[in-house]
Amino acid sequence: MTRLRGLAIAVLTFAMFMDLMDVTIVNVALPAIRDDLDASPSQLEWLIGGYVLAFAGVLITAGRLGDRYGRQRVFIVGIVGFTLASLTASLAQNGETLVGSRVGQGLFAGLMVPQVLASVQALYKPRERAPIFAIIGVITALAAVIGPVLGGWLVTSNPFGGGWRAIFFINVPVGIVIAIAAIAFVPNTKAERPSPLDPLGVLLAVGGILLLVYPLVEGRQLGWPVWSFVLMALSPVVLLAFVLNERRHDADGAMMPLRLFTDRGFTGGIAIQFLFQGSITSFFLILALYVQTGLGFSAIASGALTLPFSLGAMLAAGVAAALVSRLGRILPAVGGVLITIGTAWTIQVLRSEGTSYSAWDSVIPMAIAGIGLTVMLVPLLDIALATVDTRDSGAASGVLGTFQQVGGALGVAVTGVIFFDAAGRYSQPELLHALSLAAWVPIIGYALAAASAALLPRLDVVKEHLASLDTEDAEPAIA
């Protein structure tokens, strides 16, 4: 049973890695896509923002779908759809088709990710989950930083003869293998008493987020027409309606149970994930645009720039996992401080070196930032989900992932407004100025994430709760 559980989680987490990596893998290909498809700045933003926004929109109910229809079944629908959307993206002949394909990728990726966390909740006893969540935390961290490296290599080496199209086509054979493995190894666990679906809640949540993100992305290019401000003003109204709708359904199974937000660990985890994802997604976006467009780096050189970040993250993974049981919430705070320092230092190096900058100049600060990323993320899932009731596991994983991806969408939207507005005619000095201004978004975001660690419960509180659950050995419902 242990080996089969391990195989199931391995399949699920590998798919999760691919889904999350696809957020950043596009960054290094943006200049090539812009030149080949004559894509506008807003379309470039939508290639990132559209993916994460669609991801967030379906996450909010995908956990509930898995609870009701079976996590394996929903996962397989997701991986098949993601593979087909990747194939469509690799064949796109214009910016509109590519953006639509990216939205499709995000939708189907959003179906998959909640099934990973909910399956861990279903297949493992509370005390067994800590190392699994630590591994998932490391995978989440590495996905964000390996994407640019792999994307740069694929664009430059051109293995399939299509240039940037390779970053999408590579998902096709991988997706087929994952789908077959999921059928063979992943059990179709369900919730014993799944809560009803809430389509109105989905529409209100997605609508409220879209009313904010869409005008932020499109408004700058169109000269900030009146309608852009009207839509942004409507966003909080629609989101308030969503909260009221969830409160009305809280007793009979709300899509986003408001009782989850009374759990301090869960709320703290949401805050950190939201701020982290918005920061890292926006930072690597503007970094890739600056070094390729402003300094003339190739796609592979741009991707290699993040290697110290990746190595720092990997080297710190084992140490961070070992320290979770001793330091608890101190780890996310220290990690947030390290990634803030590393990011600010990297920007300062870029500013001081100007056109003479090389990737070697930022090895140390990028490595520090990578270490901070892992130290911050490794303990998060274990702490955030440790005290969540099993009946809410699907909804909780969906809510956690939703806030993470909404953070990414808002980070891209806000940073894109600042960067493209200051970039002028894309000369090196103008782009450096744009980078310097826009970088404040991720720097402040990381700092706030570090401060949010104070919301997490003390280590003894989590240990006490887990100890109380050790007697709950109920087998998962498998269809």
PDB file of C-alpha atoms in Angstrom, residues 208-455:
ATOM      1  CA  GLY A 208     -14.808  40.056  -9.455  1.00  0.00           C
ATOM      2  CA  ILE A 209     -11.174  39.166 -10.144  1.00  0.00           C
ATOM      3  CA  LEU A 210     -11.526  39.684 -13.902  1.00  0.00           C
ATOM      4  CA  LEU A 211     -13.125  43.108 -13.393  1.00  0.00           C
ATOM      5  CA  LEU A 212      -9.902  44.166 -11.676  1.00  0.00           C
ATOM      6  CA  VAL A 213      -7.251  42.405 -13.776  1.00  0.00           C
ATOM      7  CA  TYR A 214      -8.684  43.081 -17.262  1.00  0.00           C
ATOM      8  CA  PRO A 215      -8.685  46.902 -17.075  1.00  0.00           C
ATOM      9  CA  LEU A 216      -5.243  46.872 -15.432  1.00  0.00           C
ATOM     10  CA  VAL A 217      -3.792  44.933 -18.367  1.00  0.00           C
ATOM     11  CA  GLU A 218      -5.706  46.621 -21.208  1.00  0.00           C
ATOM     12  CA  GLY A 219      -6.262  50.111 -19.786  1.00  0.00           C
ATOM     13  CA  ARG A 220      -2.690  51.412 -20.123  1.00  0.00           C
ATOM     14  CA  GLN A 221      -2.431  50.535 -23.815  1.00  0.00           C
ATOM     15  CA  LEU A 222      -5.820  52.161 -24.539  1.00  0.00           C
ATOM     16  CA  GLY A 223      -5.053  55.375 -22.655  1.00  0.00           C
ATOM     17  CA  TRP A 224      -7.045  54.533 -19.519  1.00  0.00           C
ATOM     18  CA  PRO A 225     -10.595  55.037 -20.864  1.00  0.00           C
ATOM     19  CA  VAL A 226     -13.440  55.699 -18.436  1.00  0.00           C
ATOM     20  CA  TRP A 227     -14.732  52.139 -18.666  1.00  0.00           C
ATOM     21  CA  SER A 228     -11.473  50.800 -17.210  1.00  0.00           C
ATOM     22  CA  PHE A 229     -12.051  52.723 -13.980  1.00  0.00           C
ATOM     23  CA  VAL A 230     -15.735  51.738 -13.923  1.00  0.00           C
ATOM     24  CA  LEU A 231     -14.812  48.046 -14.145  1.00  0.00           C
ATOM     25  CA  MET A 232     -12.214  48.362 -11.385  1.00  0.00           C
ATOM     26  CA  ALA A 233     -14.762  50.127  -9.176  1.00  0.00           C
ATOM     27  CA  LEU A 234     -17.243  47.285  -9.758  1.00  0.00           C
ATOM     28  CA  SER A 235     -14.706  44.627  -8.742  1.00  0.00           C
ATOM     29  CA  PRO A 236     -15.024  45.021  -4.938  1.00  0.00           C
ATOM     30  CA  VAL A 237     -18.820  45.164  -5.262  1.00  0.00           C
ATOM     31  CA  VAL A 238     -18.920  41.814  -7.064  1.00  0.00           C
ATOM     32  CA  LEU A 239     -16.403  40.289  -4.648  1.00  0.00           C
ATOM     33  CA  LEU A 240     -18.545  41.463  -1.721  1.00  0.00           C
ATOM     34  CA  ALA A 241     -21.529  39.756  -3.364  1.00  0.00           C
ATOM     35  CA  PHE A 242     -19.388  36.607  -3.561  1.00  0.00           C
ATOM     36  CA  VAL A 243     -18.640  36.757   0.180  1.00  0.00           C
ATOM     37  CA  LEU A 244     -22.339  37.254   0.979  1.00  0.00           C
ATOM     38  CA  ASN A 245     -23.222  34.324  -1.272  1.00  0.00           C
ATOM     39  CA  GLU A 246     -20.705  32.116   0.525  1.00  0.00           C
ATOM     40  CA  ARG A 247     -22.047  33.195   3.908  1.00  0.00           C
ATOM     41  CA  ARG A 248     -25.554  32.245   2.783  1.00  0.00           C
ATOM     42  CA  HIS A 249     -24.339  28.756   1.803  1.00  0.00           C
ATOM     43  CA  ASP A 250     -21.920  28.259   4.694  1.00  0.00           C
ATOM     44  CA  ALA A 251     -24.207  25.861   6.535  1.00  0.00           C
ATOM     45  CA  ASP A 252     -25.041  23.670   3.517  1.00  0.00           C
ATOM     46  CA  GLY A 253     -21.630  23.568   1.827  1.00  0.00           C
ATOM     47  CA  ALA A 254     -20.214  26.845   0.536  1.00  0.00           C
ATOM     48  CA  MET A 255     -17.657  26.640  -2.259  1.00  0.00           C
ATOM     49  CA  MET A 256     -15.260  28.680  -0.105  1.00  0.00           C
ATOM     50  CA  PRO A 257     -16.287  27.823   3.479  1.00  0.00           C
ATOM     51  CA  LEU A 258     -15.830  30.984   5.508  1.00  0.00           C
ATOM     52  CA  ARG A 259     -15.018  28.853   8.553  1.00  0.00           C
ATOM     53  CA  LEU A 260     -11.654  28.127   6.924  1.00  0.00           C
ATOM     54  CA  PHE A 261     -10.649  31.731   7.550  1.00  0.00           C
ATOM     55  CA  THR A 262     -11.067  31.300  11.300  1.00  0.00           C
ATOM     56  CA  ASP A 263      -8.068  28.947  11.166  1.00  0.00           C
ATOM     57  CA  ARG A 264      -5.046  31.162  11.791  1.00  0.00           C
ATOM     58  CA  GLY A 265      -2.578  28.797  10.139  1.00  0.00           C
ATOM     59  CA  PHE A 266      -4.679  28.510   7.004  1.00  0.00           C
ATOM     60  CA  THR A 267      -5.179  32.282   6.770  1.00  0.00           C
ATOM     61  CA  GLY A 268      -1.471  32.934   7.271  1.00  0.00           C
ATOM     62  CA  GLY A 269      -0.610  30.400   4.596  1.00  0.00           C
ATOM     63  CA  ILE A 270      -2.999  32.092   2.176  1.00  0.00           C
ATOM     64  CA  ALA A 271      -1.417  35.500   2.797  1.00  0.00           C
ATOM     65  CA  ILE A 272       2.105  34.200   2.203  1.00  0.00           C
ATOM     66  CA  GLN A 273       1.168  32.223  -0.924  1.00  0.00           C
ATOM     67  CA  PHE A 274      -0.716  35.204  -2.383  1.00  0.00           C
ATOM     68  CA  LEU A 275       2.159  37.636  -1.827  1.00  0.00           C
ATOM     69  CA  PHE A 276       4.856  35.168  -2.854  1.00  0.00           C
ATOM     70  CA  GLN A 277       3.220  34.177  -6.142  1.00  0.00           C
ATOM     71  CA  GLY A 278       2.521  37.772  -7.118  1.00  0.00           C
ATOM     72  CA  SER A 279       6.124  38.679  -6.381  1.00  0.00           C
ATOM     73  CA  ILE A 280       7.977  35.833  -8.055  1.00  0.00           C
ATOM     74  CA  THR A 281       5.797  35.785 -11.182  1.00  0.00           C
ATOM     75  CA  SER A 282       6.188  39.521 -11.743  1.00  0.00           C
ATOM     76  CA  PHE A 283       9.923  39.573 -10.921  1.00  0.00           C
ATOM     77  CA  PHE A 284      10.900  36.923 -13.456  1.00  0.00           C
ATOM     78  CA  LEU A 285       8.644  38.534 -16.074  1.00  0.00           C
ATOM     79  CA  ILE A 286      10.332  41.949 -15.924  1.00  0.00           C
ATOM     80  CA  LEU A 287      13.794  40.415 -15.486  1.00  0.00           C
ATOM     81  CA  ALA A 288      13.457  38.372 -18.692  1.00  0.00           C
ATOM     82  CA  LEU A 289      12.089  41.338 -20.642  1.00  0.00           C
ATOM     83  CA  TYR A 290      14.922  43.605 -19.481  1.00  0.00           C
ATOM     84  CA  VAL A 291      17.907  41.324 -20.073  1.00  0.00           C
ATOM     85  CA  GLN A 292      16.679  40.144 -23.491  1.00  0.00           C
ATOM     86  CA  THR A 293      15.294  43.411 -24.870  1.00  0.00           C
ATOM     87  CA  GLY A 294      17.562  45.858 -23.043  1.00  0.00           C
ATOM     88  CA  LEU A 295      20.838  43.933 -22.850  1.00  0.00           C
ATOM     89  CA  GLY A 296      20.459  41.609 -25.836  1.00  0.00           C
ATOM     90  CA  PHE A 297      20.671  38.336 -23.890  1.00  0.00           C
ATOM     91  CA  SER A 298      19.622  35.215 -25.778  1.00  0.00           C
ATOM     92  CA  ALA A 299      16.747  33.136 -24.421  1.00  0.00           C
ATOM     93  CA  ILE A 300      19.130  30.521 -23.019  1.00  0.00           C
ATOM     94  CA  ALA A 301      21.349  33.190 -21.425  1.00  0.00           C
ATOM     95  CA  SER A 302      18.262  34.743 -19.873  1.00  0.00           C
ATOM     96  CA  GLY A 303      17.225  31.367 -18.492  1.00  0.00           C
ATOM     97  CA  ALA A 304      20.748  30.647 -17.228  1.00  0.00           C
ATOM     98  CA  LEU A 305      20.603  33.884 -15.257  1.00  0.00           C
ATOM     99  CA  THR A 306      18.210  32.123 -12.879  1.00  0.00           C
ATOM    100  CA  LEU A 307      20.443  29.063 -12.354  1.00  0.00           C
ATOM    101  CA  PRO A 308      21.964  30.370  -9.092  1.00  0.00           C
ATOM    102  CA  PHE A 309      18.395  30.925  -7.884  1.00  0.00           C
ATOM    103  CA  SER A 310      17.505  27.316  -8.753  1.00  0.00           C
ATOM    104  CA  LEU A 311      20.669  25.887  -7.195  1.00  0.00           C
ATOM    105  CA  GLY A 312      20.170  27.899  -4.019  1.00  0.00           C
ATOM    106  CA  ALA A 313      16.596  26.636  -3.784  1.00  0.00           C
ATOM    107  CA  MET A 314      17.617  22.996  -4.274  1.00  0.00           C
ATOM    108  CA  LEU A 315      20.556  23.124  -1.858  1.00  0.00           C
ATOM    109  CA  ALA A 316      18.390  24.625   0.868  1.00  0.00           C
ATOM    110  CA  ALA A 317      15.542  22.130   0.443  1.00  0.00           C
ATOM    111  CA  GLY A 318      16.933  19.353   2.632  1.00  0.00           C
ATOM    112  CA  VAL A 319      18.052  21.704   5.384  1.00  0.00           C
ATOM    113  CA  ALA A 320      14.729  23.530   5.416  1.00  0.00           C
ATOM    114  CA  ALA A 321      12.759  20.279   5.590  1.00  0.00           C
ATOM    115  CA  ALA A 322      14.877  19.099   8.532  1.00  0.00           C
ATOM    116  CA  LEU A 323      14.348  22.339  10.428  1.00  0.00           C
ATOM    117  CA  VAL A 324      10.559  22.507  10.058  1.00  0.00           C
ATOM    118  CA  SER A 325       9.911  20.436  13.187  1.00  0.00           C
ATOM    119  CA  ARG A 326      12.248  22.656  15.225  1.00  0.00           C
ATOM    120  CA  LEU A 327      11.594  26.167  13.952  1.00  0.00           C
ATOM    121  CA  GLY A 328       8.042  26.134  12.578  1.00  0.00           C
ATOM    122  CA  ARG A 329       6.827  29.561  11.502  1.00  0.00           C
ATOM    123  CA  ILE A 330      10.279  31.107  11.971  1.00  0.00           C
ATOM    124  CA  LEU A 331      11.325  29.475   8.689  1.00  0.00           C
ATOM    125  CA  PRO A 332       8.849  31.337   6.421  1.00  0.00           C
ATOM    126  CA  ALA A 333       9.817  34.609   8.091  1.00  0.00           C
ATOM    127  CA  VAL A 334      13.551  34.016   7.569  1.00  0.00           C
ATOM    128  CA  GLY A 335      12.928  32.834   4.009  1.00  0.00           C
ATOM    129  CA  GLY A 336      10.907  35.940   3.224  1.00  0.00           C
ATOM    130  CA  VAL A 337      13.692  38.185   4.507  1.00  0.00           C
ATOM    131  CA  LEU A 338      16.319  36.322   2.457  1.00  0.00           C
ATOM    132  CA  ILE A 339      14.363  36.468  -0.803  1.00  0.00           C
ATOM    133  CA  THR A 340      13.629  40.160  -0.234  1.00  0.00           C
ATOM    134  CA  ILE A 341      17.337  40.913   0.281  1.00  0.00           C
ATOM    135  CA  GLY A 342      18.401  38.764  -2.680  1.00  0.00           C
ATOM    136  CA  THR A 343      15.892  40.366  -5.042  1.00  0.00           C
ATOM    137  CA  ALA A 344      16.718  43.940  -4.014  1.00  0.00           C
ATOM    138  CA  TRP A 345      20.443  43.183  -4.298  1.00  0.00           C
ATOM    139  CA  THR A 346      19.972  41.729  -7.800  1.00  0.00           C
ATOM    140  CA  ILE A 347      18.159  44.865  -8.953  1.00  0.00           C
ATOM    141  CA  GLN A 348      20.910  47.043  -7.497  1.00  0.00           C
ATOM    142  CA  VAL A 349      23.560  45.029  -9.372  1.00  0.00           C
ATOM    143  CA  LEU A 350      21.634  45.464 -12.628  1.00  0.00           C
ATOM    144  CA  ARG A 351      21.399  49.206 -12.007  1.00  0.00           C
ATOM    145  CA  SER A 352      25.056  49.678 -11.117  1.00  0.00           C
ATOM    146  CA  GLU A 353      26.504  47.531 -13.925  1.00  0.00           C
ATOM    147  CA  GLY A 354      24.272  48.887 -16.699  1.00  0.00           C
ATOM    148  CA  THR A 355      25.233  47.585 -20.148  1.00  0.00           C
ATOM    149  CA  SER A 356      28.348  45.834 -18.779  1.00  0.00           C
ATOM    150  CA  TYR A 357      26.218  43.493 -16.667  1.00  0.00           C
ATOM    151  CA  SER A 358      26.836  39.746 -16.928  1.00  0.00           C
ATOM    152  CA  ALA A 359      25.082  36.862 -15.187  1.00  0.00           C
ATOM    153  CA  TRP A 360      28.152  36.326 -12.980  1.00  0.00           C
ATOM    154  CA  ASP A 361      27.549  39.701 -11.338  1.00  0.00           C
ATOM    155  CA  SER A 362      24.348  38.519  -9.656  1.00  0.00           C
ATOM    156  CA  VAL A 363      25.278  34.932  -8.717  1.00  0.00           C
ATOM    157  CA  ILE A 364      25.403  35.602  -4.968  1.00  0.00           C
ATOM    158  CA  PRO A 365      22.196  37.653  -4.602  1.00  0.00           C
ATOM    159  CA  MET A 366      20.257  35.281  -6.867  1.00  0.00           C
ATOM    160  CA  ALA A 367      21.445  32.291  -4.820  1.00  0.00           C
ATOM    161  CA  ILE A 368      20.394  34.037  -1.598  1.00  0.00           C
ATOM    162  CA  ALA A 369      16.956  34.688  -3.089  1.00  0.00           C
ATOM    163  CA  GLY A 370      16.658  31.030  -4.114  1.00  0.00           C
ATOM    164  CA  ILE A 371      17.563  29.862  -0.621  1.00  0.00           C
ATOM    165  CA  GLY A 372      14.951  32.217   0.773  1.00  0.00           C
ATOM    166  CA  LEU A 373      12.300  30.855  -1.563  1.00  0.00           C
ATOM    167  CA  THR A 374      12.745  27.272  -0.372  1.00  0.00           C
ATOM    168  CA  VAL A 375      13.058  28.201   3.303  1.00  0.00           C
ATOM    169  CA  MET A 376       9.805  30.157   3.006  1.00  0.00           C
ATOM    170  CA  LEU A 377       7.745  27.569   1.106  1.00  0.00           C
ATOM    171  CA  VAL A 378       8.817  24.178   2.496  1.00  0.00           C
ATOM    172  CA  PRO A 379       6.819  24.402   5.778  1.00  0.00           C
ATOM    173  CA  LEU A 380       3.827  26.286   4.406  1.00  0.00           C
ATOM    174  CA  LEU A 381       1.525  23.515   3.215  1.00  0.00           C
ATOM    175  CA  ASP A 382       2.021  21.447   6.337  1.00  0.00           C
ATOM    176  CA  ILE A 383       1.203  24.394   8.602  1.00  0.00           C
ATOM    177  CA  ALA A 384      -1.597  25.818   6.458  1.00  0.00           C
ATOM    178  CA  LEU A 385      -3.479  22.522   6.048  1.00  0.00           C
ATOM    179  CA  ALA A 386      -2.524  20.814   9.314  1.00  0.00           C
ATOM    180  CA  THR A 387      -5.595  21.962  11.236  1.00  0.00           C
ATOM    181  CA  VAL A 388      -8.098  21.857   8.360  1.00  0.00           C
ATOM    182  CA  ASP A 389     -10.988  19.437   8.844  1.00  0.00           C
ATOM    183  CA  THR A 390     -10.823  16.443   6.475  1.00  0.00           C
ATOM    184  CA  ARG A 391     -14.305  17.252   5.121  1.00  0.00           C
ATOM    185  CA  ASP A 392     -12.928  20.590   3.902  1.00  0.00           C
ATOM    186  CA  SER A 393      -9.694  19.241   2.383  1.00  0.00           C
ATOM    187  CA  GLY A 394     -10.813  19.650  -1.214  1.00  0.00           C
ATOM    188  CA  ALA A 395     -12.204  23.134  -0.667  1.00  0.00           C
ATOM    189  CA  ALA A 396      -9.159  24.172   1.387  1.00  0.00           C
ATOM    190  CA  SER A 397      -6.672  23.077  -1.265  1.00  0.00           C
ATOM    191  CA  GLY A 398      -8.709  24.887  -3.900  1.00  0.00           C
ATOM    192  CA  VAL A 399      -8.896  28.080  -1.844  1.00  0.00           C
ATOM    193  CA  LEU A 400      -5.163  28.007  -1.083  1.00  0.00           C
ATOM    194  CA  GLY A 401      -4.265  27.512  -4.728  1.00  0.00           C
ATOM    195  CA  THR A 402      -6.787  30.118  -5.839  1.00  0.00           C
ATOM    196  CA  PHE A 403      -5.269  32.845  -3.689  1.00  0.00           C
ATOM    197  CA  GLN A 404      -1.816  31.838  -4.899  1.00  0.00           C
ATOM    198  CA  GLN A 405      -2.759  32.194  -8.567  1.00  0.00           C
ATOM    199  CA  VAL A 406      -4.820  35.346  -8.042  1.00  0.00           C
ATOM    200  CA  GLY A 407      -1.683  36.798  -6.497  1.00  0.00           C
ATOM    201  CA  GLY A 408       0.222  35.862  -9.638  1.00  0.00           C
ATOM    202  CA  ALA A 409      -2.368  37.457 -11.916  1.00  0.00           C
ATOM    203  CA  LEU A 410      -2.483  40.693  -9.925  1.00  0.00           C
ATOM    204  CA  GLY A 411       1.300  40.786  -9.653  1.00  0.00           C
ATOM    205  CA  VAL A 412       1.679  40.532 -13.424  1.00  0.00           C
ATOM    206  CA  ALA A 413      -1.058  43.117 -14.029  1.00  0.00           C
ATOM    207  CA  VAL A 414       0.299  45.730 -11.617  1.00  0.00           C
ATOM    208  CA  THR A 415       3.952  45.183 -12.516  1.00  0.00           C
ATOM    209  CA  GLY A 416       3.132  45.198 -16.227  1.00  0.00           C
ATOM    210  CA  VAL A 417       1.386  48.565 -15.931  1.00  0.00           C
ATOM    211  CA  ILE A 418       4.441  50.095 -14.240  1.00  0.00           C
ATOM    212  CA  PHE A 419       7.040  48.431 -16.476  1.00  0.00           C
ATOM    213  CA  PHE A 420       5.480  49.031 -19.900  1.00  0.00           C
ATOM    214  CA  ASP A 421       4.421  52.566 -18.995  1.00  0.00           C
ATOM    215  CA  ALA A 422       8.007  53.480 -18.065  1.00  0.00           C
ATOM    216  CA  ALA A 423       9.678  51.516 -20.888  1.00  0.00           C
ATOM    217  CA  GLY A 424       9.063  54.243 -23.494  1.00  0.00           C
ATOM    218  CA  ARG A 425      10.665  53.198 -26.773  1.00  0.00           C
ATOM    219  CA  TYR A 426      12.448  50.230 -25.224  1.00  0.00           C
ATOM    220  CA  SER A 427      15.941  51.716 -25.171  1.00  0.00           C
ATOM    221  CA  GLN A 428      18.324  50.248 -22.597  1.00  0.00           C
ATOM    222  CA  PRO A 429      18.215  53.268 -20.247  1.00  0.00           C
ATOM    223  CA  GLU A 430      14.408  53.407 -20.443  1.00  0.00           C
ATOM    224  CA  LEU A 431      14.097  49.674 -19.804  1.00  0.00           C
ATOM    225  CA  LEU A 432      16.482  49.869 -16.843  1.00  0.00           C
ATOM    226  CA  HIS A 433      14.390  52.701 -15.411  1.00  0.00           C
ATOM    227  CA  ALA A 434      11.241  50.623 -15.959  1.00  0.00           C
ATOM    228  CA  LEU A 435      12.838  47.621 -14.252  1.00  0.00           C
ATOM    229  CA  SER A 436      13.919  49.731 -11.273  1.00  0.00           C
ATOM    230  CA  LEU A 437      10.398  51.088 -10.773  1.00  0.00           C
ATOM    231  CA  ALA A 438       8.491  47.853 -11.372  1.00  0.00           C
ATOM    232  CA  ALA A 439      10.818  45.836  -9.127  1.00  0.00           C
ATOM    233  CA  TRP A 440       9.345  47.552  -6.081  1.00  0.00           C
ATOM    234  CA  VAL A 441       6.231  45.379  -6.522  1.00  0.00           C
ATOM    235  CA  PRO A 442       7.998  42.037  -5.888  1.00  0.00           C
ATOM    236  CA  ILE A 443      10.368  43.520  -3.287  1.00  0.00           C
ATOM    237  CA  ILE A 444       7.495  44.900  -1.205  1.00  0.00           C
ATOM    238  CA  GLY A 445       5.493  41.710  -1.793  1.00  0.00           C
ATOM    239  CA  TYR A 446       8.273  39.496  -0.453  1.00  0.00           C
ATOM    240  CA  ALA A 447       8.729  41.745   2.592  1.00  0.00           C
ATOM    241  CA  LEU A 448       5.008  41.561   3.379  1.00  0.00           C
ATOM    242  CA  ALA A 449       5.101  37.772   2.966  1.00  0.00           C
ATOM    243  CA  ALA A 450       7.874  37.617   5.561  1.00  0.00           C
ATOM    244  CA  ALA A 451       5.808  39.738   7.938  1.00  0.00           C
ATOM    245  CA  SER A 452       2.745  37.532   7.332  1.00  0.00           C
ATOM    246  CA  ALA A 453       4.566  34.587   8.915  1.00  0.00           C
ATOM    247  CA  ALA A 454       3.524  36.105  12.249  1.00  0.00           C
ATOM    248  CA  LEU A 455      -0.032  34.979  11.425  1.00  0.00           C
TER     249      LEU A 455
END
